[in-house]
Coordinates of C-alpha atoms in Angstrom, one line a residue:
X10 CA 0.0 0.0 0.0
X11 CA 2.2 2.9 -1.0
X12 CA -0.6 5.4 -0.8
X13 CA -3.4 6.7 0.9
X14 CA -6.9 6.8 -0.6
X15 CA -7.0 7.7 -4.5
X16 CA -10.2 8.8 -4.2
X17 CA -11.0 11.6 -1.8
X18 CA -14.3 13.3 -0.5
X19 CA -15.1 16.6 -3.1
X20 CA -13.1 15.4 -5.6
X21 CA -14.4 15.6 -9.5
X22 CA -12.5 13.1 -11.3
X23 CA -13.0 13.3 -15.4
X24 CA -12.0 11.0 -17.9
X25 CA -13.5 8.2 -20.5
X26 CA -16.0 5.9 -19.5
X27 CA -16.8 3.0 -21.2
X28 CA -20.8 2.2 -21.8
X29 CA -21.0 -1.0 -24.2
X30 CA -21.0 -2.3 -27.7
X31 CA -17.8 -0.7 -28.1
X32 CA -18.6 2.9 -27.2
X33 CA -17.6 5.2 -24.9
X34 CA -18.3 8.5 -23.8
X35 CA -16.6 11.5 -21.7
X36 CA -17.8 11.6 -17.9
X37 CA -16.9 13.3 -14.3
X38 CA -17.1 11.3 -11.3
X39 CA -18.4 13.6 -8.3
X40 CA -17.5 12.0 -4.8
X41 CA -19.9 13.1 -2.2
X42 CA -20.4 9.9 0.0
X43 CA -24.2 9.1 -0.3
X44 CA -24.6 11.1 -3.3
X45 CA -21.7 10.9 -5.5
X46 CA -23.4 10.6 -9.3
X47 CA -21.2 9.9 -12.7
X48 CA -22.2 12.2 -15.3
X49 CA -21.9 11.2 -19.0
X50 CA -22.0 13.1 -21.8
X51 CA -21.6 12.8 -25.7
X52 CA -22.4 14.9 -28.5
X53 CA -24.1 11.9 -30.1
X54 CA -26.9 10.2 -28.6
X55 CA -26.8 7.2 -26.3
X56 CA -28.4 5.0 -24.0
X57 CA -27.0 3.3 -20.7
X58 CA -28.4 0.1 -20.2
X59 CA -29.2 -1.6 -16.6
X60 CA -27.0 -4.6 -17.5
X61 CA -24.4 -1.8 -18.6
X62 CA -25.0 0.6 -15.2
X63 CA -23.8 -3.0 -13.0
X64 CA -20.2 -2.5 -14.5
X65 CA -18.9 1.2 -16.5
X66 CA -14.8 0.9 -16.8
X67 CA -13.6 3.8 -17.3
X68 CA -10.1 5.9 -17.6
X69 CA -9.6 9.3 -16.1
X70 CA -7.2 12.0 -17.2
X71 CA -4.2 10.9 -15.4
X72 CA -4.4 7.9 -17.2
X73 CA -5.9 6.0 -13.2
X74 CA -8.4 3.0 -14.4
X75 CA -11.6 3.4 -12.6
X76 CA -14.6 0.7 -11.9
X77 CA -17.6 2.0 -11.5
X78 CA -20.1 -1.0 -9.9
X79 CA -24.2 -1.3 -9.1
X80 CA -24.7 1.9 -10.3
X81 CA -28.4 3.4 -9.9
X82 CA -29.7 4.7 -13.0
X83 CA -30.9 8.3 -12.1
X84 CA -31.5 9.3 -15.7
X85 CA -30.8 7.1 -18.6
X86 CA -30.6 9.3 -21.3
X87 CA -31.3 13.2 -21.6
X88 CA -30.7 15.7 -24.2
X89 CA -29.7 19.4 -24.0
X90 CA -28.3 22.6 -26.0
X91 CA -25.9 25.0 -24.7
X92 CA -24.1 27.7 -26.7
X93 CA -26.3 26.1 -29.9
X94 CA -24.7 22.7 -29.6
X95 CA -26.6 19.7 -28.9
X96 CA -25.6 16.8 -26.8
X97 CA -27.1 13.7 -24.2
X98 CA -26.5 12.7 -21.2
X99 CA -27.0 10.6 -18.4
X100 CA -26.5 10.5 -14.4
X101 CA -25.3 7.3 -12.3
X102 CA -25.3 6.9 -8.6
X103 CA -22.5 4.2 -8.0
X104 CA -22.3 2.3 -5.3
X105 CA -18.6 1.0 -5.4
X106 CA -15.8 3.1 -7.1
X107 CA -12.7 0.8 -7.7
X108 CA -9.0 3.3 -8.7
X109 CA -6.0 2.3 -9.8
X110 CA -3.6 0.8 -12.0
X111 CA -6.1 -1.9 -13.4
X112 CA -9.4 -2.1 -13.7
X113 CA -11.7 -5.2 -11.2
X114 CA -13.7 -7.6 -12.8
X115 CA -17.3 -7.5 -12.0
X116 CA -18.4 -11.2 -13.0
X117 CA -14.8 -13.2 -12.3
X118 CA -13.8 -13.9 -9.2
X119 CA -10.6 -12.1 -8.2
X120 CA -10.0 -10.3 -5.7
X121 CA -7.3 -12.6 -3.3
X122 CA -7.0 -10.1 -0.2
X123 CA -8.9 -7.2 1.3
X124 CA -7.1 -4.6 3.6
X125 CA -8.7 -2.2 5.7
X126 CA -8.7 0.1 8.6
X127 CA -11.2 0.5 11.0
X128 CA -11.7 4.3 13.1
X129 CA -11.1 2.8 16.4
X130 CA -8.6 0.3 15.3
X131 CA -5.8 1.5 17.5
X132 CA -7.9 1.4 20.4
X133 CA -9.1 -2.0 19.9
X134 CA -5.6 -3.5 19.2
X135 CA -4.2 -1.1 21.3
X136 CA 0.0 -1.4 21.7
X137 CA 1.4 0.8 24.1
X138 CA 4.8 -0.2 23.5
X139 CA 4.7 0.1 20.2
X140 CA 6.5 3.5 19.3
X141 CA 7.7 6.1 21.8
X142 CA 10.6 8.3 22.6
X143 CA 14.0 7.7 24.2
X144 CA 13.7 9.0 27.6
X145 CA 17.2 9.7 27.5
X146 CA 18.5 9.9 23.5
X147 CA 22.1 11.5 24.8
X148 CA 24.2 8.0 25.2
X149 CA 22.6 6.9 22.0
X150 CA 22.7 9.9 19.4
X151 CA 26.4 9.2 18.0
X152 CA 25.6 5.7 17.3
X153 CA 22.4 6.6 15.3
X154 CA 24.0 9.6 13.4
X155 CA 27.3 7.3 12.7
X156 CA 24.8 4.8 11.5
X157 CA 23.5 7.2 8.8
X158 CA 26.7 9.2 8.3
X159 CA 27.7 5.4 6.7
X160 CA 25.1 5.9 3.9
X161 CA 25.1 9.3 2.9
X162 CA 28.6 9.8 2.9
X163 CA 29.1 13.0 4.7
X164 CA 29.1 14.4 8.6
X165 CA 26.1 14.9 10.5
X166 CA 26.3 17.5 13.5
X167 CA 24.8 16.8 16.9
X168 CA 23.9 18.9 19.8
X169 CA 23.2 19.2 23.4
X170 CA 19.8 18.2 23.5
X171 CA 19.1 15.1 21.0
X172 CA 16.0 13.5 20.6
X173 CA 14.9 10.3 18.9
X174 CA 11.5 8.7 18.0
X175 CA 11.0 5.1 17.5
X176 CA 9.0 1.9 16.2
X177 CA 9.8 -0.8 18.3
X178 CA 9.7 -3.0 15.0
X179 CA 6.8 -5.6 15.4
X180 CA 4.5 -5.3 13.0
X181 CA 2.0 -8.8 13.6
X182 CA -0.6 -8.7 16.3
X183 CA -2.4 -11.4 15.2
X184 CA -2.4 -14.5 12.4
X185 CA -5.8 -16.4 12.5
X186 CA -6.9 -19.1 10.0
X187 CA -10.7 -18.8 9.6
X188 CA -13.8 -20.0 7.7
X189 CA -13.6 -16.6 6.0
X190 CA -10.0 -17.0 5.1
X191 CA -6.9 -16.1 7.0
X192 CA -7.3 -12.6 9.3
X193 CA -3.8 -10.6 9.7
X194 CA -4.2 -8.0 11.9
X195 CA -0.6 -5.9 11.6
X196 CA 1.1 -2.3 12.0
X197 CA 1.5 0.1 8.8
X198 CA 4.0 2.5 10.2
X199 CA 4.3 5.7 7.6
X200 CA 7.7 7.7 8.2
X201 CA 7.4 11.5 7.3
X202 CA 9.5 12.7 4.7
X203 CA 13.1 11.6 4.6
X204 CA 14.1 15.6 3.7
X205 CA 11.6 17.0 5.7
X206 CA 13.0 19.7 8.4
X207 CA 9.4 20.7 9.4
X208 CA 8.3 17.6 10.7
X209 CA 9.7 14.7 11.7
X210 CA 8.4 11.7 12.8
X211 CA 5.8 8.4 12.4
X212 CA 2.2 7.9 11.6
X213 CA 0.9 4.5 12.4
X214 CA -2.2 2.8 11.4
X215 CA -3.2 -0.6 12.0
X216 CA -4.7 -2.4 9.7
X217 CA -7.2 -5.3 9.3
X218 CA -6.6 -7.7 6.3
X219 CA -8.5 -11.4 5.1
X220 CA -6.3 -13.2 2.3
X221 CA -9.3 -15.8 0.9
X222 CA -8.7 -19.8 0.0
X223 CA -10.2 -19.0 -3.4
X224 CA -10.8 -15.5 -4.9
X225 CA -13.7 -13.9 -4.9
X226 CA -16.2 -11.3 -6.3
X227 CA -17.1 -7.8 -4.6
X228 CA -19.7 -8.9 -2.7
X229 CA -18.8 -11.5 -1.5
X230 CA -15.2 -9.8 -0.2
X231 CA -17.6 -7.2 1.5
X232 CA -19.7 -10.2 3.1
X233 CA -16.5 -11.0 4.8
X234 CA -15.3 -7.7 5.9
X235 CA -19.0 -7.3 7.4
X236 CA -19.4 -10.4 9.4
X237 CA -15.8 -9.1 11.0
X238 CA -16.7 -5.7 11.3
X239 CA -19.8 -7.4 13.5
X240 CA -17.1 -8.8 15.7
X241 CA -14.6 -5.9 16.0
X242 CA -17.8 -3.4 16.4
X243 CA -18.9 -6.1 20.0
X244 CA -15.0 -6.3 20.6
X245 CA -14.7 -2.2 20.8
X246 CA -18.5 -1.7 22.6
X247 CA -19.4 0.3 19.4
X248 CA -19.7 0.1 16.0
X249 CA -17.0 0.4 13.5
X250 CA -16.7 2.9 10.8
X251 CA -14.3 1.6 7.7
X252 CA -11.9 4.7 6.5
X253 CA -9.9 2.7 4.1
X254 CA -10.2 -0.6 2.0
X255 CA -8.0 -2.0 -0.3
X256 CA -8.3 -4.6 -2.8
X257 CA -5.5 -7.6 -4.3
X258 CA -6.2 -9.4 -7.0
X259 CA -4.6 -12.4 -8.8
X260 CA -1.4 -12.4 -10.1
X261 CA -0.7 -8.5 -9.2
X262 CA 1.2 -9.6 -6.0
X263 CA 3.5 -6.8 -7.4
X264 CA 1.4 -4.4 -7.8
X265 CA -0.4 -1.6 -5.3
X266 CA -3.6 -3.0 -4.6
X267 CA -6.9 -1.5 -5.9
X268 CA -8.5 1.8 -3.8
X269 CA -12.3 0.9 -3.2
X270 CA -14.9 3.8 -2.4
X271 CA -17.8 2.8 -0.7
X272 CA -21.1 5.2 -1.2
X273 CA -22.5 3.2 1.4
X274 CA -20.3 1.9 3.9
X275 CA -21.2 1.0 7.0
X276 CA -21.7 4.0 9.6
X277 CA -22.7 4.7 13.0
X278 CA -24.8 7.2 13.8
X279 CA -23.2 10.1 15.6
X280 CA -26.7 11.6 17.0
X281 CA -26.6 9.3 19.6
X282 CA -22.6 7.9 19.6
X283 CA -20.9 6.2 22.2
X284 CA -17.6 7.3 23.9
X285 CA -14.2 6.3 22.3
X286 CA -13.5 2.8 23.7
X287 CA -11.0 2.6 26.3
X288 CA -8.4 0.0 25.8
X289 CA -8.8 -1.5 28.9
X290 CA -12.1 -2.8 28.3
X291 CA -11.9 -4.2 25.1
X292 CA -13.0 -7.4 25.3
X293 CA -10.1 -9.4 24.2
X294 CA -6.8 -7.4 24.5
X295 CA -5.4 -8.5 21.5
X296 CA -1.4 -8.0 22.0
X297 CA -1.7 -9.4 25.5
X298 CA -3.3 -12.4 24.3
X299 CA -3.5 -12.9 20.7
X300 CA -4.0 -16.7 21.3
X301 CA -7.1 -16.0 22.8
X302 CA -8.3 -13.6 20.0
X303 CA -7.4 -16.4 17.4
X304 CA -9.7 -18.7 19.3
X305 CA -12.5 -16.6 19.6
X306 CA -12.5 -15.2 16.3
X307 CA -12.1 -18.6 14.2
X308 CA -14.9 -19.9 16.7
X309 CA -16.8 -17.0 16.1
X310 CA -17.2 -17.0 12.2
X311 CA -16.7 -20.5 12.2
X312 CA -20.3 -19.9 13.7
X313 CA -21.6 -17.0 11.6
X314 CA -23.2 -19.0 9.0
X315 CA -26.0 -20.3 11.0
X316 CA -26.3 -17.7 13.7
X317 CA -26.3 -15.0 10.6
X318 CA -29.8 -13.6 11.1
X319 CA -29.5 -13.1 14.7
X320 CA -26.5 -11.7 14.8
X321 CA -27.5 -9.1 12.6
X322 CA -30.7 -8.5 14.6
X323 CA -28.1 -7.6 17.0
X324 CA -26.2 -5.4 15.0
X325 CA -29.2 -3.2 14.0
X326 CA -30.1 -2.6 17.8
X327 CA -26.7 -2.9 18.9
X328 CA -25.6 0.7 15.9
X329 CA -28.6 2.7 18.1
X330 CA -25.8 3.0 20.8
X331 CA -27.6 5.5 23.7
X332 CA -30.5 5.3 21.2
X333 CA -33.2 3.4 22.5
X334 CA -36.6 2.7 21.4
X335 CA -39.9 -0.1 21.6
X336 CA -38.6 -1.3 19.0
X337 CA -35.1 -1.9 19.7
X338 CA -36.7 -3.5 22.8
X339 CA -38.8 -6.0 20.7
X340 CA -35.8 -6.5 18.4
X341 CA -33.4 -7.5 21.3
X342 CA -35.8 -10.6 22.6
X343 CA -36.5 -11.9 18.9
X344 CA -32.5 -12.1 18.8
X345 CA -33.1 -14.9 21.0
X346 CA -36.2 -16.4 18.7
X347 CA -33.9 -17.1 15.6
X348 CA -31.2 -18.0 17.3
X349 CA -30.8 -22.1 16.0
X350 CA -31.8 -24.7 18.8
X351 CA -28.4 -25.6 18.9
X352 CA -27.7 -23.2 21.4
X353 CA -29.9 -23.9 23.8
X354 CA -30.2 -26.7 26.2
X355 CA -31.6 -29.6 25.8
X356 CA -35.7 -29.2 26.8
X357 CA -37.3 -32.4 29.1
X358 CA -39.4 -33.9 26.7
X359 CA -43.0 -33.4 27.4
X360 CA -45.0 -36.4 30.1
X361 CA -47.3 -39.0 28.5
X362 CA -50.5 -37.2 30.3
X363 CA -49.5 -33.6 28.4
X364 CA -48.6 -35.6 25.0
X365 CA -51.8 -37.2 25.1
X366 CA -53.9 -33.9 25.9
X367 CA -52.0 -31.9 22.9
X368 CA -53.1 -34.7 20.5
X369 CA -56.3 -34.4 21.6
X370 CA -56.6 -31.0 21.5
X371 CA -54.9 -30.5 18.3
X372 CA -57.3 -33.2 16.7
X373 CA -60.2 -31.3 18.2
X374 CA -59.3 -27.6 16.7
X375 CA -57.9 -29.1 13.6
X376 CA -61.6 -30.4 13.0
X377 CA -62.9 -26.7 13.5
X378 CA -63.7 -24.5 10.4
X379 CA -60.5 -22.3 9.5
X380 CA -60.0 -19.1 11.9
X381 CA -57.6 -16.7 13.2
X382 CA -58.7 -18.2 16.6
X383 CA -58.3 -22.0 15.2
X384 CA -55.0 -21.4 13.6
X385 CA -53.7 -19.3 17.0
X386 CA -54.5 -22.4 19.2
X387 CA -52.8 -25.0 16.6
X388 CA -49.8 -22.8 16.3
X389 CA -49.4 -22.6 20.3
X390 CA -49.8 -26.5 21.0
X391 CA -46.9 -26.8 17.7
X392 CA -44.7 -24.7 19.9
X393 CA -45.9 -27.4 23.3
X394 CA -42.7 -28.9 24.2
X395 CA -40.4 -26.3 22.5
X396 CA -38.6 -23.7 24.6
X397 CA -40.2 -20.6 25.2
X398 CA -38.6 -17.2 24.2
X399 CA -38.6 -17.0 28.2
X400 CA -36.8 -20.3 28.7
X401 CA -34.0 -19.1 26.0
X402 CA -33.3 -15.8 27.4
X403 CA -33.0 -17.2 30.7
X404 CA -30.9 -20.0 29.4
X405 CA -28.5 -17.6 27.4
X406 CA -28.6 -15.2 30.6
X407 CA -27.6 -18.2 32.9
X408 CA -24.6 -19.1 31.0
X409 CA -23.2 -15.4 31.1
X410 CA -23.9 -15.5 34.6
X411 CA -22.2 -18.5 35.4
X412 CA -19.3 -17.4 33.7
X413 CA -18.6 -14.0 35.7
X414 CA -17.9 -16.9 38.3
X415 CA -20.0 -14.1 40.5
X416 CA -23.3 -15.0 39.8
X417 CA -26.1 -12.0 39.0
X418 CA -28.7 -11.6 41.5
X419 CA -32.5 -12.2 40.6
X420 CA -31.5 -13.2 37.3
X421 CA -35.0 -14.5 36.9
X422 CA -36.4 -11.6 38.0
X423 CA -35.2 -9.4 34.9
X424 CA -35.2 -11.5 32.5
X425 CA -38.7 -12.5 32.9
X426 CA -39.6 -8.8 33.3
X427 CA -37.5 -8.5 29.9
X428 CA -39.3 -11.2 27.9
X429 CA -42.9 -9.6 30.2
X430 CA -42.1 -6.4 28.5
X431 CA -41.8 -7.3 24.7
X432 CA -44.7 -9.3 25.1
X433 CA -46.6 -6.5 26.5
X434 CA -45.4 -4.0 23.3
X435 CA -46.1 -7.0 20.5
X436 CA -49.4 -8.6 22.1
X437 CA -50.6 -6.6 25.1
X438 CA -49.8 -8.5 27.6
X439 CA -50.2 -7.4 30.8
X440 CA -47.2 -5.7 32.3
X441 CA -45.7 -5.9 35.7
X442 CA -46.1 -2.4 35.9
X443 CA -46.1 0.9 33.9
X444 CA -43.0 0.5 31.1
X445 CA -44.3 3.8 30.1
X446 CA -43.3 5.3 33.0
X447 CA -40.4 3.7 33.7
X448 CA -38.3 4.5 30.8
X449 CA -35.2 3.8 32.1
X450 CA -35.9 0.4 33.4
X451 CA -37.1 -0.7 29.4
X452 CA -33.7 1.2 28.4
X453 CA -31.6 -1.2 31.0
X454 CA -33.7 -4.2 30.0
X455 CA -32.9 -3.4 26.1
X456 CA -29.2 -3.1 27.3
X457 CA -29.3 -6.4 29.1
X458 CA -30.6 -8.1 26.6
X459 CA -28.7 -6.9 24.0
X460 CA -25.3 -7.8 26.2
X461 CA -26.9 -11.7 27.1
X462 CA -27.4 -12.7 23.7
X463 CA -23.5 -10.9 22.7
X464 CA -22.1 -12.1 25.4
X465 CA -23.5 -16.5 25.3
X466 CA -22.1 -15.9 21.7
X467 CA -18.6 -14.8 22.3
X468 CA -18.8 -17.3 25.4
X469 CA -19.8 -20.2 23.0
X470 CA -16.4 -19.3 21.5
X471 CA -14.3 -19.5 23.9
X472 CA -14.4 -15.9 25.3
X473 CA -13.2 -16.0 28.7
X474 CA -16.0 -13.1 30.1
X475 CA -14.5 -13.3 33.7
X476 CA -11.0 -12.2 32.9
X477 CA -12.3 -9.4 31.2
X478 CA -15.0 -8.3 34.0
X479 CA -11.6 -7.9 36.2
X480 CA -9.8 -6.2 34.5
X481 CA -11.4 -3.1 35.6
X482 CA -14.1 -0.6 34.1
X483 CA -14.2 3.1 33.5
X484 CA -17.8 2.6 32.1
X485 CA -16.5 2.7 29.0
X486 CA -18.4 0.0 27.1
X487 CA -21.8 -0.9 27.2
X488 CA -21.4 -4.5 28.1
X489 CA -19.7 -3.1 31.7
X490 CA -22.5 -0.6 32.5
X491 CA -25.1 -3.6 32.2
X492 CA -23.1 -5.3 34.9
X493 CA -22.6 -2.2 36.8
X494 CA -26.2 -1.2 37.3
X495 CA -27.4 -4.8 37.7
X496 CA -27.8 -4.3 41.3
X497 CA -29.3 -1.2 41.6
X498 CA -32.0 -2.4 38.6
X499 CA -32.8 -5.2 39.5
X500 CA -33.6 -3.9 43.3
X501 CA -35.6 -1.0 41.4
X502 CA -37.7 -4.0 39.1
X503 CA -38.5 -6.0 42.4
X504 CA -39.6 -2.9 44.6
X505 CA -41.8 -1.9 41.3
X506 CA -43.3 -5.5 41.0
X507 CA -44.1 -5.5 44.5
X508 CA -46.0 -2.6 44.5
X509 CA -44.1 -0.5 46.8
X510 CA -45.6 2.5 48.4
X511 CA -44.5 5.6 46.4
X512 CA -42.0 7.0 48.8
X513 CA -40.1 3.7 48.9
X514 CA -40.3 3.6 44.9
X515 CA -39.2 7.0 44.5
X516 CA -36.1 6.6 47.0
X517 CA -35.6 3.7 44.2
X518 CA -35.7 6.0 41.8
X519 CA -33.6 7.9 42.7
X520 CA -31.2 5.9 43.6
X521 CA -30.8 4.4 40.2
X522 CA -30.5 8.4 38.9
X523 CA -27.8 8.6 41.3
X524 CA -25.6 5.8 39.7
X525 CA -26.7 6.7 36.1
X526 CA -25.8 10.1 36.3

């Protein structure tokens, strides 16, 4: 990677663009994020074609090869006169924008690597050690200056009061085989300017990168760089934003790999952000234990496949961040809905007496004339014998709670009022009490449920949830908060359940205002 992003936000990039049957036509590329547009033009008429909007090839001015992919037709064809000239046009919204020596194949499958850098990346693979200062550069500044006196040839004053900057030199953090392909997770140190007087120094960036077993197409590349994104995003306690991605296909193992510009990437909103991550609350500290991180992560997407839908249930409530809602409420218990059987535990079968009555009954509403009511009944006796969306949140909740090795008090308690709750905003239910005004308590039984169905999952791979839980909190991530106002909700859902009289509730109250202020 011996640059930085080719293509930059304002730019207007013109060139040739290529629009089938062996024709092409003059165009500027306008990058705005959401609504950069390619605008063609010609004196003589044309016509872009769907098929032809999927993939335009095209070659700017400075001779860089562009692919422009899934573009959204916004006008096809137009016609205008300026200055008593006639010519048409047409307007594009791409979706991908590939720059750079070459242009990408949209229906062969070659792209062999995929490199990219995540905002919070430093943070989340945080590496103290990894470049600093000398504390004390005097002893050392003759052998360093005699050092590069050997290669330029000529003398190199010092002074008094030296001062030298390093990289420490290790550059892998991590090296994981996967079912996505094999994760590198590595330092990019950029020096300044070998003849620069003005500024002297390093910028670092670490970087995220997935060589694939077999190449593959565009989207399935960004398939992969979205189930890890998932996992970073849980790793950091908010989602990730991608500032850089890079693309390698084959046989250019030479060559700087392709610049890809997203009109679309994922984003989290800002209205409602979460606080940088602190690195000592990431949940896996990567440079202190990669061996760990290799385990969870191969465990984890090893996993993806068939926990797919749910996880991205998750992800959806999970970008809201201090955002919450009813329906990031009902979201976060149907997580637990499509999650596959497999992990739950095994449910007692059902006893002869309660077999026999569900045939019965079953063979008695089946023989009804076709309702809303019949149909209701039938589909609750199916679901006799199967766990209950109760049963699973309390059986994902137990294993979390287990695993602290400091058990959760009335664990029961909240996750029944949890599942209570949604049922109340989906069916009507009744409710233990007023959700409506108790808006904090939905907001911390969102949270909870949110971190019990993240948490089982990272657990299921190996995550080791206690080690983490002492390493200490500065409230940081959202995953800690739910464990540090455990105590103080879960007194507050009891005394509310109970009924108790106002002033006791309201010295609840605000007791929990006290701790979430």
């Amino acid at each position: 990677m011996s640059r930085d992003e080719e293509i930059v936000e304002g730019a207007k990039l013109g060139g040739r663009f290529d629009i089938g049957e062996a024709r092409s036509v003059l165009g500027e590329l306008s990058i705005r994020g959401t609504e950069t547009m390619l605008y063609l033009h010609d004196a003589d008429f044309f016509h872009v074609e769907d098929e032809h909007a999927e993939c335009i090839r095209g070659t700017l001015h400075d001779r860089t090869k562009v692919t422009v992919l899934a573009s959204a037709v916004r006008s096809s064809l137009g016609s205008a006169t300026r200055y008593d000239e006639s010519f048409s046009f047409a307007e594009l919204m791409p979706a991908y924008i590939v720059s750079g020596n070459r242009h990408l194949s949209a229906e062969v499958a070659e792209i062999t690597k995929v490199t990219f850098h995540i905002d919070d990346a430093e943070q989340v693979f945080y590496d103290f050690d990894a470049m600093g200062h000398v504390i004390d550069p005097r002893p050392l500044i003759e052998a360093v200056v005699a050092a590069n006196e050997r290669h330029i040839d000529r003398k190199i004053p010092t002074g008094p009061s030296p001062d030298i900057a390093y990289f420490a030199g290790r550059t892998e953090l991590a090296d994981v085989e996967t079912a996505i392909g094999r994760v590198r997770v590595f330092h990019r140190p950029i020096p300044s300017h070998p003849l620069s007087t003005r500024e002297v120094g390093m910028r670092n960036r670490t970087l995220v990168e997935i060589c694939f077993v077999e190449p593959r197409l565009l989207a399935g590349t960004l398939d992969a760089v979205l189930s890890l994104l998932r996992f970073l995003g849980m790793l950091a306690g908010r989602p990730q934003n991608i500032d850089g991605i890079w693309l390698d296909t084959i046989g250019d193992d030479r060559a700087p790999p392709l610049d890809l510009y997203w009109t679309h990437p994922p984003r989290r909103p800002v209205a409602w952000e979460e606080r940088s991550p602190h690195p000592s609350e990431i949940l896996i500290p990567v440079v202190d234990e990669p061996e760990q991180f290799g385990t969870v992560l191969s465990r984890w997407l090893a996993n993806d496949p068939v926990r797919l839908e749910a996880r991205v249930r998750f992800a959806s409530g999970f970008e809201q961040q201090r955002s919450f809602s009813i329906d990031r409420l009902v979201g976060a218990a149907n997580m637990f809905d499509i999650l596959p059987d497999d992990g739950f535990s095994t449910v007692a079968p059902l006893a002869a007496d309660l077999l026999k009555a569900k045939a019965l009954a079953r063979g008695a509403f089946r023989a009804l004339p076709n309702s809303p009511e019949r149909s209701s009944v039938l589909n609750a006796l199916g679901r006799l014998g199967r766990p209950t969306l109760r049963s699973k949140v309390h059986d994902r909740a137990a294993l979390v709670s287990g695993a602290l090795r400091e058990p959760l008090v009335d664990l029961d308690l909240v996750t029944d009022e949890a599942v209570k709750c949604r049922n109340y905003y989906v069916h009507g239910s009744p409710g233990s009490f007023s959700y409506a005004e108790n808006g904090d308590v939905v907001s911390f039984l969102t949270s909870a449920l949110e971190f019990f169905f993240a948490a089982s999952d990272l657990i299921d791979a190996d995550w080791d949830i206690a080690a983490w839980r002492n390493r200490g909190s500065v409230l940081a991530h959202p995953f800690n908060r739910v464990l540090h106002d455990w105590d103080i909700y879960a007194a507050h859902i009891r005394a509310l359940r109970e009924g108790l009289p106002k002033k006791a509730e309201d010295e609840a109250r605000a007791t929990v205002a006290v701790c979430c202020a």
